[in-house]
C-alpha cells in the first residue's frame, strides 16, 4: 500500500484565498482592516523567522499587523505592558505572544493577561480550560492543533470511536490536540518520554499525531496498516547533498511510513503552512466578533 499524501500546502493556499476575500469584505464593511498584534521577546532566530512568516502571510491576506519586538533582557513588566498596549488598541483584534519566552519571564502571567476576546493563539488558561471541559467550547483553539484537525478532516478521517494516539504532551501541540480529538469523540491515548510500551500503543492507532521533535523517530512498521498520520515535527538534520547543508524531516520516518499508512502529511508542506493559516482564520473570527460588539 502507498499512502495518500495529505497536502497541507494546497489546503493552506485554498483557505488563505478565502481568508483574503473575507478580509477584503471586512475592510469594505468597517473601513479598517482586521489587525493582528505580535509580541516577540529576544532574538531566537527560529522564533524571529516564524514571526516574520506570520506577519508576511497576514499582510498578503489584507490583515494589518503590528509587532512589539522586545530585547531578550526585557522585564516582566515591559512584556506585560506590550500585551496591555495591544489589549487596549482598537485596531488590533488578535494577539500572539511568540513562545518560548525567555526563562526569566513568567509565560503563565503573560498568557493570562491576553484579552480573552483577542486570544487568537488559544493559550489563555480559560480557553484551554473550556477546551478541556465537556459541553463547553473555547472562543479560540490553538493554531497547530486546529491545523491538524483540519487536515484529518481533509483526509476523511472518521474520528468518532477511533483510536487516536498523540505522541508528545506539550502545551502548544500534544495536550491541546489530544483535547480536540477527545471533543471529536475519538478514544485518545497520549504517549510521551516516560511511556513504556509506545510501539504497542502506536500499533493500535487509527489516527496518529506525532509531535515530539525527534527526527524520523516513528518507523513505518510501528504503524497500523491504513492509519492516518499527521506529522507535526519539523526537525533540522544535516544533509550535505542540499545546497544549504541541511533539510527538515518530521517525527515519522516518511519513506517507511508511506508503505504502511493510509494517509500521511509531508514535512515540510504538511502541518507547517496550516499553523499560520489557522492563526489568520482565528484573527478574522476575532475581528468579526469585536467589530460586531462595537457596532451593536
Ligand atoms: N511557538 C511554537 N509554536 C507556536 C505557536 O503556535 N504559537 C506561539 N505563540 N508560539 C509558538
PDB file of C-alpha atoms and ligand atoms in Angstrom:
ATOM      1  CA  UNK A   1       0.000   0.000   0.000  1.00  0.00           C
ATOM      2  CA  UNK A   2       1.198   3.531  -0.699  1.00  0.00           C
ATOM      3  CA  UNK A   3      -0.343   6.189   1.472  1.00  0.00           C
ATOM      4  CA  UNK A   4      -2.265   9.161   0.146  1.00  0.00           C
ATOM      5  CA  UNK A   5      -0.240  12.307   0.785  1.00  0.00           C
ATOM      6  CA  UNK A   6      -2.201  14.949   2.686  1.00  0.00           C
ATOM      7  CA  UNK A   7      -1.120  18.195   1.020  1.00  0.00           C
ATOM      8  CA  UNK A   8      -1.140  20.816   3.774  1.00  0.00           C
ATOM      9  CA  UNK A   9       0.343  23.428   1.453  1.00  0.00           C
ATOM     10  CA  UNK A  10      -2.559  23.113  -1.007  1.00  0.00           C
ATOM     11  CA  UNK A  11      -5.196  23.173   1.761  1.00  0.00           C
ATOM     12  CA  UNK A  12      -3.496  26.208   3.324  1.00  0.00           C
ATOM     13  CA  UNK A  13      -3.400  28.076  -0.015  1.00  0.00           C
ATOM     14  CA  UNK A  14      -7.091  27.397  -0.611  1.00  0.00           C
ATOM     15  CA  UNK A  15      -8.031  28.633   2.858  1.00  0.00           C
ATOM     16  CA  UNK A  16      -5.760  31.692   2.597  1.00  0.00           C
ATOM     17  CA  UNK A  17      -7.568  32.769  -0.585  1.00  0.00           C
ATOM     18  CA  UNK A  18     -10.886  32.554   1.346  1.00  0.00           C
ATOM     19  CA  UNK A  19      -9.381  34.494   4.269  1.00  0.00           C
ATOM     20  CA  UNK A  20      -8.120  37.227   1.903  1.00  0.00           C
ATOM     21  CA  UNK A  21     -11.629  37.580   0.421  1.00  0.00           C
ATOM     22  CA  UNK A  22     -13.111  37.771   3.929  1.00  0.00           C
ATOM     23  CA  UNK A  23     -10.525  40.371   5.000  1.00  0.00           C
ATOM     24  CA  UNK A  24     -11.407  42.489   1.945  1.00  0.00           C
ATOM     25  CA  UNK A  25     -15.131  42.254   2.823  1.00  0.00           C
ATOM     26  CA  UNK A  26     -14.322  43.245   6.395  1.00  0.00           C
ATOM     27  CA  UNK A  27     -12.328  46.280   5.244  1.00  0.00           C
ATOM     28  CA  UNK A  28     -15.160  47.335   2.905  1.00  0.00           C
ATOM     29  CA  UNK A  29     -17.771  46.901   5.641  1.00  0.00           C
ATOM     30  CA  UNK A  30     -15.986  48.649   8.515  1.00  0.00           C
ATOM     31  CA  UNK A  31     -13.458  50.934   6.801  1.00  0.00           C
ATOM     32  CA  UNK A  32     -10.467  49.440   8.651  1.00  0.00           C
ATOM     33  CA  UNK A  33      -8.626  46.139   8.251  1.00  0.00           C
ATOM     34  CA  UNK A  34      -8.559  43.210  10.692  1.00  0.00           C
ATOM     35  CA  UNK A  35      -5.458  43.560  12.876  1.00  0.00           C
ATOM     36  CA  UNK A  36      -3.001  41.134  14.494  1.00  0.00           C
ATOM     37  CA  UNK A  37      -0.605  42.218  17.238  1.00  0.00           C
ATOM     38  CA  UNK A  38       2.557  40.206  17.811  1.00  0.00           C
ATOM     39  CA  UNK A  39       4.893  40.171  20.806  1.00  0.00           C
ATOM     40  CA  UNK A  40       8.347  38.685  20.281  1.00  0.00           C
ATOM     41  CA  UNK A  41      10.892  38.776  23.099  1.00  0.00           C
ATOM     42  CA  UNK A  42      14.550  38.048  22.365  1.00  0.00           C
ATOM     43  CA  UNK A  43      16.479  37.148  19.242  1.00  0.00           C
ATOM     44  CA  UNK A  44      15.963  33.407  18.802  1.00  0.00           C
ATOM     45  CA  UNK A  45      16.351  33.017  15.016  1.00  0.00           C
ATOM     46  CA  UNK A  46      13.641  30.324  14.689  1.00  0.00           C
ATOM     47  CA  UNK A  47      11.095  32.451  16.599  1.00  0.00           C
ATOM     48  CA  UNK A  48      12.039  35.570  14.620  1.00  0.00           C
ATOM     49  CA  UNK A  49      11.591  33.617  11.390  1.00  0.00           C
ATOM     50  CA  UNK A  50       8.153  32.276  12.478  1.00  0.00           C
ATOM     51  CA  UNK A  51       7.053  35.796  13.388  1.00  0.00           C
ATOM     52  CA  UNK A  52       8.225  37.148  10.005  1.00  0.00           C
ATOM     53  CA  UNK A  53       6.331  34.368   8.184  1.00  0.00           C
ATOM     54  CA  UNK A  54       3.169  35.001  10.216  1.00  0.00           C
ATOM     55  CA  UNK A  55       3.283  38.760   9.603  1.00  0.00           C
ATOM     56  CA  UNK A  56       4.006  38.332   5.883  1.00  0.00           C
ATOM     57  CA  UNK A  57       1.132  35.857   5.424  1.00  0.00           C
ATOM     58  CA  UNK A  58      -1.207  38.251   7.262  1.00  0.00           C
ATOM     59  CA  UNK A  59      -0.181  41.254   5.162  1.00  0.00           C
ATOM     60  CA  UNK A  60      -0.631  39.215   1.956  1.00  0.00           C
ATOM     61  CA  UNK A  61      -4.196  38.416   3.040  1.00  0.00           C
ATOM     62  CA  UNK A  62      -5.033  42.032   3.952  1.00  0.00           C
ATOM     63  CA  UNK A  63      -4.667  41.565   7.724  1.00  0.00           C
ATOM     64  CA  UNK A  64      -2.793  44.506   9.236  1.00  0.00           C
ATOM     65  CA  UNK A  65      -0.063  43.536  11.703  1.00  0.00           C
ATOM     66  CA  UNK A  66       1.736  45.377  14.488  1.00  0.00           C
ATOM     67  CA  UNK A  67       4.794  43.919  16.206  1.00  0.00           C
ATOM     68  CA  UNK A  68       6.369  44.608  19.579  1.00  0.00           C
ATOM     69  CA  UNK A  69       9.918  43.290  19.161  1.00  0.00           C
ATOM     70  CA  UNK A  70      11.459  43.393  22.631  1.00  0.00           C
ATOM     71  CA  UNK A  71      15.086  42.710  23.613  1.00  0.00           C
ATOM     72  CA  UNK A  72      15.793  39.455  25.460  1.00  0.00           C
ATOM     73  CA  UNK A  73      16.653  41.285  28.689  1.00  0.00           C
ATOM     74  CA  UNK A  74      13.179  42.918  28.848  1.00  0.00           C
ATOM     75  CA  UNK A  75      11.494  42.771  32.247  1.00  0.00           C
ATOM     76  CA  UNK A  76       8.227  41.021  33.084  1.00  0.00           C
ATOM     77  CA  UNK A  77       6.622  44.463  33.360  1.00  0.00           C
ATOM     78  CA  UNK A  78       7.809  45.500  29.898  1.00  0.00           C
ATOM     79  CA  UNK A  79       6.458  42.325  28.285  1.00  0.00           C
ATOM     80  CA  UNK A  80       3.154  42.724  30.129  1.00  0.00           C
ATOM     81  CA  UNK A  81       2.994  46.390  29.038  1.00  0.00           C
ATOM     82  CA  UNK A  82       3.308  45.293  25.391  1.00  0.00           C
ATOM     83  CA  UNK A  83       0.383  42.882  25.815  1.00  0.00           C
ATOM     84  CA  UNK A  84      -1.679  45.560  27.588  1.00  0.00           C
ATOM     85  CA  UNK A  85      -0.996  48.039  24.771  1.00  0.00           C
ATOM     86  CA  UNK A  86      -2.353  45.525  22.256  1.00  0.00           C
ATOM     87  CA  UNK A  87      -5.317  44.677  24.535  1.00  0.00           C
ATOM     88  CA  UNK A  88      -6.232  48.386  24.546  1.00  0.00           C
ATOM     89  CA  UNK A  89      -5.624  49.041  20.835  1.00  0.00           C
ATOM     90  CA  UNK A  90      -8.989  49.111  18.994  1.00  0.00           C
ATOM     91  CA  UNK A  91      -7.212  48.433  15.668  1.00  0.00           C
ATOM     92  CA  UNK A  92      -5.902  45.096  16.991  1.00  0.00           C
ATOM     93  CA  UNK A  93      -8.270  42.131  17.108  1.00  0.00           C
ATOM     94  CA  UNK A  94      -5.892  39.250  17.725  1.00  0.00           C
ATOM     95  CA  UNK A  95      -2.770  38.967  19.898  1.00  0.00           C
ATOM     96  CA  UNK A  96       0.027  36.467  19.515  1.00  0.00           C
ATOM     97  CA  UNK A  97       2.818  36.124  22.064  1.00  0.00           C
ATOM     98  CA  UNK A  98       5.504  34.077  20.359  1.00  0.00           C
ATOM     99  CA  UNK A  99       6.707  31.216  22.545  1.00  0.00           C
ATOM    100  CA  UNK A 100       9.029  30.305  24.123  1.00  0.00           C
ATOM    101  CA  UNK A 101       9.584  33.447  26.184  1.00  0.00           C
ATOM    102  CA  UNK A 102      12.995  33.952  27.842  1.00  0.00           C
ATOM    103  CA  UNK A 103      13.361  31.885  31.040  1.00  0.00           C
ATOM    104  CA  UNK A 104      13.117  34.893  33.399  1.00  0.00           C
ATOM    105  CA  UNK A 105       9.657  35.849  32.052  1.00  0.00           C
ATOM    106  CA  UNK A 106       6.572  34.159  33.512  1.00  0.00           C
ATOM    107  CA  UNK A 107       4.777  32.716  30.471  1.00  0.00           C
ATOM    108  CA  UNK A 108       1.805  31.918  32.693  1.00  0.00           C
ATOM    109  CA  UNK A 109       1.325  35.555  33.727  1.00  0.00           C
ATOM    110  CA  UNK A 110       1.827  36.900  30.199  1.00  0.00           C
ATOM    111  CA  UNK A 111      -0.595  34.466  28.536  1.00  0.00           C
ATOM    112  CA  UNK A 112      -3.155  35.049  31.291  1.00  0.00           C
ATOM    113  CA  UNK A 113      -3.070  38.777  30.541  1.00  0.00           C
ATOM    114  CA  UNK A 114      -4.109  38.467  26.877  1.00  0.00           C
ATOM    115  CA  UNK A 115      -7.671  39.707  26.452  1.00  0.00           C
ATOM    116  CA  UNK A 116      -9.948  36.665  26.018  1.00  0.00           C
ATOM    117  CA  UNK A 117     -11.587  38.368  23.026  1.00  0.00           C
ATOM    118  CA  UNK A 118      -8.188  38.661  21.313  1.00  0.00           C
ATOM    119  CA  UNK A 119      -6.692  35.286  22.317  1.00  0.00           C
ATOM    120  CA  UNK A 120      -6.184  34.058  18.740  1.00  0.00           C
ATOM    121  CA  UNK A 121      -3.466  31.614  19.846  1.00  0.00           C
ATOM    122  CA  UNK A 122      -5.979  29.975  22.213  1.00  0.00           C
ATOM    123  CA  UNK A 123      -3.374  29.762  25.003  1.00  0.00           C
ATOM    124  CA  UNK A 124      -5.263  31.755  27.661  1.00  0.00           C
ATOM    125  CA  UNK A 125      -5.901  29.338  30.564  1.00  0.00           C
ATOM    126  CA  UNK A 126      -9.667  29.973  30.301  1.00  0.00           C
ATOM    127  CA  UNK A 127      -9.708  28.980  26.626  1.00  0.00           C
ATOM    128  CA  UNK A 128      -7.611  25.866  27.329  1.00  0.00           C
ATOM    129  CA  UNK A 129      -9.900  25.066  30.292  1.00  0.00           C
ATOM    130  CA  UNK A 130     -13.007  25.394  28.121  1.00  0.00           C
ATOM    131  CA  UNK A 131     -11.360  23.112  25.542  1.00  0.00           C
ATOM    132  CA  UNK A 132     -10.812  20.504  28.261  1.00  0.00           C
ATOM    133  CA  UNK A 133     -14.393  20.590  29.561  1.00  0.00           C
ATOM    134  CA  UNK A 134     -17.269  18.533  28.258  1.00  0.00           C
ATOM    135  CA  UNK A 135     -20.096  20.578  26.793  1.00  0.00           C
ATOM    136  CA  UNK A 136     -18.027  23.793  26.693  1.00  0.00           C
ATOM    137  CA  UNK A 137     -16.401  25.495  23.739  1.00  0.00           C
ATOM    138  CA  UNK A 138     -13.368  27.827  23.822  1.00  0.00           C
ATOM    139  CA  UNK A 139     -13.540  31.079  21.852  1.00  0.00           C
ATOM    140  CA  UNK A 140     -10.328  30.115  20.034  1.00  0.00           C
ATOM    141  CA  UNK A 141      -8.322  26.913  19.688  1.00  0.00           C
ATOM    142  CA  UNK A 142      -4.510  26.835  19.252  1.00  0.00           C
ATOM    143  CA  UNK A 143      -3.266  27.101  15.677  1.00  0.00           C
ATOM    144  CA  UNK A 144      -1.170  23.972  15.163  1.00  0.00           C
ATOM    145  CA  UNK A 145      -3.674  21.549  16.755  1.00  0.00           C
ATOM    146  CA  UNK A 146      -6.509  23.169  14.781  1.00  0.00           C
ATOM    147  CA  UNK A 147      -4.465  22.730  11.605  1.00  0.00           C
ATOM    148  CA  UNK A 148      -4.027  19.035  12.464  1.00  0.00           C
ATOM    149  CA  UNK A 149      -7.804  18.649  12.877  1.00  0.00           C
ATOM    150  CA  UNK A 150      -8.500  20.332   9.524  1.00  0.00           C
ATOM    151  CA  UNK A 151      -6.005  18.017   7.794  1.00  0.00           C
ATOM    152  CA  UNK A 152      -7.656  14.978   9.429  1.00  0.00           C
ATOM    153  CA  UNK A 153     -10.974  16.178   8.050  1.00  0.00           C
ATOM    154  CA  UNK A 154      -9.374  16.658   4.604  1.00  0.00           C
ATOM    155  CA  UNK A 155      -8.075  13.079   4.761  1.00  0.00           C
ATOM    156  CA  UNK A 156     -11.606  11.833   5.508  1.00  0.00           C
ATOM    157  CA  UNK A 157     -10.726  10.521   8.974  1.00  0.00           C
ATOM    158  CA  UNK A 158     -13.692   9.112  10.890  1.00  0.00           C
ATOM    159  CA  UNK A 159     -12.793  10.233  14.402  1.00  0.00           C
ATOM    160  CA  UNK A 160     -15.906   9.050  16.223  1.00  0.00           C
ATOM    161  CA  UNK A 161     -14.815   5.996  18.268  1.00  0.00           C
ATOM    162  CA  UNK A 162     -11.429   5.816  16.502  1.00  0.00           C
ATOM    163  CA  UNK A 163      -8.223   5.063  18.399  1.00  0.00           C
ATOM    164  CA  UNK A 164      -6.233   8.293  18.239  1.00  0.00           C
ATOM    165  CA  UNK A 165      -2.690   8.317  19.590  1.00  0.00           C
ATOM    166  CA  UNK A 166      -0.868  11.587  20.248  1.00  0.00           C
ATOM    167  CA  UNK A 167       2.881  11.342  20.709  1.00  0.00           C
ATOM    168  CA  UNK A 168       4.022  14.351  22.750  1.00  0.00           C
ATOM    169  CA  UNK A 169       2.331  16.330  25.535  1.00  0.00           C
ATOM    170  CA  UNK A 170       3.470  19.923  25.006  1.00  0.00           C
ATOM    171  CA  UNK A 171       1.188  22.823  25.900  1.00  0.00           C
ATOM    172  CA  UNK A 172       1.429  24.071  22.304  1.00  0.00           C
ATOM    173  CA  UNK A 173       0.573  20.877  20.402  1.00  0.00           C
ATOM    174  CA  UNK A 174       0.281  17.499  22.182  1.00  0.00           C
ATOM    175  CA  UNK A 175      -2.037  18.454  25.034  1.00  0.00           C
ATOM    176  CA  UNK A 176      -4.473  20.663  23.048  1.00  0.00           C
ATOM    177  CA  UNK A 177      -4.650  18.299  20.040  1.00  0.00           C
ATOM    178  CA  UNK A 178      -5.468  15.422  22.422  1.00  0.00           C
ATOM    179  CA  UNK A 179      -8.303  17.527  23.898  1.00  0.00           C
ATOM    180  CA  UNK A 180      -9.601  18.353  20.417  1.00  0.00           C
ATOM    181  CA  UNK A 181      -9.535  14.690  19.374  1.00  0.00           C
ATOM    182  CA  UNK A 182     -11.463  13.817  22.542  1.00  0.00           C
ATOM    183  CA  UNK A 183     -14.052  16.510  21.737  1.00  0.00           C
ATOM    184  CA  UNK A 184     -14.383  14.809  18.328  1.00  0.00           C
ATOM    185  CA  UNK A 185     -15.263  11.573  20.198  1.00  0.00           C
ATOM    186  CA  UNK A 186     -12.032   9.687  19.481  1.00  0.00           C
ATOM    187  CA  UNK A 187     -10.546   7.356  22.113  1.00  0.00           C
ATOM    188  CA  UNK A 188      -7.343   9.224  22.894  1.00  0.00           C
ATOM    189  CA  UNK A 189      -4.021   7.946  24.237  1.00  0.00           C
ATOM    190  CA  UNK A 190      -1.134  10.331  24.879  1.00  0.00           C
ATOM    191  CA  UNK A 191       2.405   8.938  24.698  1.00  0.00           C
ATOM    192  CA  UNK A 192       5.432  10.834  25.975  1.00  0.00           C
ATOM    193  CA  UNK A 193       9.049  10.400  27.017  1.00  0.00           C
ATOM    194  CA  UNK A 194       8.131   8.161  30.014  1.00  0.00           C
ATOM    195  CA  UNK A 195       5.690   5.918  28.124  1.00  0.00           C
ATOM    196  CA  UNK A 196       6.803   2.267  28.378  1.00  0.00           C
ATOM    197  CA  UNK A 197       5.190   0.393  25.514  1.00  0.00           C
ATOM    198  CA  UNK A 198       4.963   3.152  22.914  1.00  0.00           C
ATOM    199  CA  UNK A 199       5.273   0.805  19.917  1.00  0.00           C
ATOM    200  CA  UNK A 200       2.368  -1.355  21.141  1.00  0.00           C
ATOM    201  CA  UNK A 201       0.196   1.724  21.652  1.00  0.00           C
ATOM    202  CA  UNK A 202       1.062   3.212  18.251  1.00  0.00           C
ATOM    203  CA  UNK A 203       0.245  -0.151  16.621  1.00  0.00           C
ATOM    204  CA  UNK A 204      -3.401   0.382  17.717  1.00  0.00           C
ATOM    205  CA  UNK A 205      -3.694   3.893  16.269  1.00  0.00           C
ATOM    206  CA  UNK A 206      -6.247   4.555  13.551  1.00  0.00           C
ATOM    207  CA  UNK A 207      -5.066   8.163  13.774  1.00  0.00           C
ATOM    208  CA  UNK A 208      -1.565   9.178  14.862  1.00  0.00           C
ATOM    209  CA  UNK A 209      -0.422  12.719  15.656  1.00  0.00           C
ATOM    210  CA  UNK A 210       3.346  12.899  16.136  1.00  0.00           C
ATOM    211  CA  UNK A 211       4.671  15.965  17.989  1.00  0.00           C
ATOM    212  CA  UNK A 212       7.819  15.056  19.901  1.00  0.00           C
ATOM    213  CA  UNK A 213      10.574  16.815  17.965  1.00  0.00           C
ATOM    214  CA  UNK A 214      12.703  13.701  17.295  1.00  0.00           C
ATOM    215  CA  UNK A 215      13.741  13.240  13.665  1.00  0.00           C
ATOM    216  CA  UNK A 216      12.200  10.160  11.954  1.00  0.00           C
ATOM    217  CA  UNK A 217      11.569   8.578  15.385  1.00  0.00           C
ATOM    218  CA  UNK A 218       8.408   6.639  14.478  1.00  0.00           C
ATOM    219  CA  UNK A 219       9.047   3.917  11.908  1.00  0.00           C
ATOM    220  CA  UNK A 220       6.641   2.653   9.274  1.00  0.00           C
ATOM    221  CA  UNK A 221       6.498  -0.870  10.724  1.00  0.00           C
ATOM    222  CA  UNK A 222       5.204   0.543  14.037  1.00  0.00           C
ATOM    223  CA  UNK A 223       2.040   1.777  12.326  1.00  0.00           C
ATOM    224  CA  UNK A 224      -1.313   0.092  11.974  1.00  0.00           C
ATOM    225  CA  UNK A 225      -1.855  -0.526   8.236  1.00  0.00           C
ATOM    226  CA  UNK A 226      -4.115   2.209   6.853  1.00  0.00           C
ATOM    227  CA  UNK A 227      -3.503   4.626   9.753  1.00  0.00           C
ATOM    228  CA  UNK A 228      -3.875   8.339   9.121  1.00  0.00           C
ATOM    229  CA  UNK A 229      -0.651  10.039  10.189  1.00  0.00           C
ATOM    230  CA  UNK A 230      -0.248  13.749  10.994  1.00  0.00           C
ATOM    231  CA  UNK A 231       3.413  14.638  11.445  1.00  0.00           C
ATOM    232  CA  UNK A 232       3.891  17.885  13.367  1.00  0.00           C
ATOM    233  CA  UNK A 233       7.682  17.505  13.769  1.00  0.00           C
ATOM    234  CA  UNK A 234       9.981  19.935  11.960  1.00  0.00           C
ATOM    235  CA  UNK A 235      13.486  18.742  12.736  1.00  0.00           C
ATOM    236  CA  UNK A 236      16.595  20.194  11.115  1.00  0.00           C
ATOM    237  CA  UNK A 237      19.035  17.439  10.083  1.00  0.00           C
ATOM    238  CA  UNK A 238      22.409  17.674   8.348  1.00  0.00           C
ATOM    239  CA  UNK A 239      22.317  16.815   4.655  1.00  0.00           C
ATOM    240  CA  UNK A 240      25.450  17.649   2.658  1.00  0.00           C
ATOM    241  CA  UNK A 241      23.568  16.903  -0.580  1.00  0.00           C
ATOM    242  CA  UNK A 242      21.408  20.004  -0.014  1.00  0.00           C
ATOM    243  CA  UNK A 243      22.679  23.459  -1.093  1.00  0.00           C
ATOM    244  CA  UNK A 244      22.160  24.740   2.485  1.00  0.00           C
ATOM    245  CA  UNK A 245      23.726  21.630   4.074  1.00  0.00           C
ATOM    246  CA  UNK A 246      20.556  20.675   5.950  1.00  0.00           C
ATOM    247  CA  UNK A 247      16.929  19.724   5.434  1.00  0.00           C
ATOM    248  CA  UNK A 248      13.827  19.334   7.565  1.00  0.00           C
ATOM    249  CA  UNK A 249      12.317  15.968   8.479  1.00  0.00           C
ATOM    250  CA  UNK A 250       9.312  15.059  10.597  1.00  0.00           C
ATOM    251  CA  UNK A 251       8.960  12.868  13.689  1.00  0.00           C
ATOM    252  CA  UNK A 252       7.833   9.997  11.453  1.00  0.00           C
ATOM    253  CA  UNK A 253      10.173   8.126   9.114  1.00  0.00           C
ATOM    254  CA  UNK A 254       8.353   9.265   5.976  1.00  0.00           C
ATOM    255  CA  UNK A 255       9.649   6.726   3.436  1.00  0.00           C
ATOM    256  CA  UNK A 256       8.825   3.645   5.518  1.00  0.00           C
ATOM    257  CA  UNK A 257       5.515   5.126   6.759  1.00  0.00           C
ATOM    258  CA  UNK A 258       4.412   5.753   3.182  1.00  0.00           C
ATOM    259  CA  UNK A 259       4.295   1.989   2.660  1.00  0.00           C
ATOM    260  CA  UNK A 260       2.007   1.280   5.631  1.00  0.00           C
ATOM    261  CA  UNK A 261      -0.125   4.345   6.375  1.00  0.00           C
ATOM    262  CA  UNK A 262      -3.422   5.096   4.650  1.00  0.00           C
ATOM    263  CA  UNK A 263      -2.651   8.819   4.524  1.00  0.00           C
ATOM    264  CA  UNK A 264       0.253  10.941   5.743  1.00  0.00           C
ATOM    265  CA  UNK A 265       1.377  14.579   5.830  1.00  0.00           C
ATOM    266  CA  UNK A 266       4.706  15.680   4.373  1.00  0.00           C
ATOM    267  CA  UNK A 267       7.418  17.660   6.144  1.00  0.00           C
ATOM    268  CA  UNK A 268       7.738  20.392   5.061  1.00  0.00           C
ATOM    269  CA  UNK A 269       4.439  21.171   3.340  1.00  0.00           C
ATOM    270  CA  UNK A 270       2.097  19.450   5.793  1.00  0.00           C
ATOM    271  CA  UNK A 271       1.140  20.914   9.160  1.00  0.00           C
ATOM    272  CA  UNK A 272       3.528  23.927   8.951  1.00  0.00           C
ATOM    273  CA  UNK A 273       1.574  26.020   6.422  1.00  0.00           C
ATOM    274  CA  UNK A 274      -1.662  25.171   8.252  1.00  0.00           C
ATOM    275  CA  UNK A 275      -0.451  26.682  11.539  1.00  0.00           C
ATOM    276  CA  UNK A 276      -0.155  30.180  10.087  1.00  0.00           C
ATOM    277  CA  UNK A 277      -3.440  29.771   8.215  1.00  0.00           C
ATOM    278  CA  UNK A 278      -5.311  28.847  11.416  1.00  0.00           C
ATOM    279  CA  UNK A 279      -3.867  31.910  13.146  1.00  0.00           C
ATOM    280  CA  UNK A 280      -5.204  34.059  10.281  1.00  0.00           C
ATOM    281  CA  UNK A 281      -8.604  32.340  10.488  1.00  0.00           C
ATOM    282  CA  UNK A 282      -8.747  32.990  14.242  1.00  0.00           C
ATOM    283  CA  UNK A 283      -7.777  36.636  13.650  1.00  0.00           C
ATOM    284  CA  UNK A 284     -10.676  37.045  11.195  1.00  0.00           C
ATOM    285  CA  UNK A 285     -13.046  35.433  13.711  1.00  0.00           C
ATOM    286  CA  UNK A 286     -11.798  37.775  16.456  1.00  0.00           C
ATOM    287  CA  UNK A 287     -12.121  40.823  14.195  1.00  0.00           C
ATOM    288  CA  UNK A 288     -15.710  39.950  13.246  1.00  0.00           C
ATOM    289  CA  UNK A 289     -16.696  39.318  16.892  1.00  0.00           C
ATOM    290  CA  UNK A 290     -15.145  42.571  18.125  1.00  0.00           C
ATOM    291  CA  UNK A 291     -16.461  44.671  15.225  1.00  0.00           C
ATOM    292  CA  UNK A 292     -19.988  43.374  15.851  1.00  0.00           C
ATOM    293  CA  UNK A 293     -19.742  44.081  19.581  1.00  0.00           C
ATOM    294  CA  UNK A 294     -18.703  47.671  18.867  1.00  0.00           C
ATOM    295  CA  UNK A 295     -21.417  48.223  16.239  1.00  0.00           C
ATOM    296  CA  UNK A 296     -24.255  46.840  18.386  1.00  0.00           C
TER     297      UNK A 296
HETATM  298  N1  LIG B   1       5.946  28.643  19.279  1.00  0.00           N
HETATM  299  C1  LIG B   1       5.879  27.490  18.595  1.00  0.00           C
HETATM  300  N2  LIG B   1       4.644  27.316  18.082  1.00  0.00           N
HETATM  301  C2  LIG B   1       3.919  28.380  18.453  1.00  0.00           C
HETATM  302  C3  LIG B   1       2.571  28.775  18.228  1.00  0.00           C
HETATM  303  O1  LIG B   1       1.767  28.110  17.569  1.00  0.00           O
HETATM  304  N3  LIG B   1       2.210  29.955  18.780  1.00  0.00           N
HETATM  305  C4  LIG B   1       3.074  30.700  19.505  1.00  0.00           C
HETATM  306  N4  LIG B   1       2.621  31.836  20.025  1.00  0.00           N
HETATM  307  N5  LIG B   1       4.310  30.371  19.737  1.00  0.00           N
HETATM  308  C5  LIG B   1       4.734  29.214  19.214  1.00  0.00           C
END
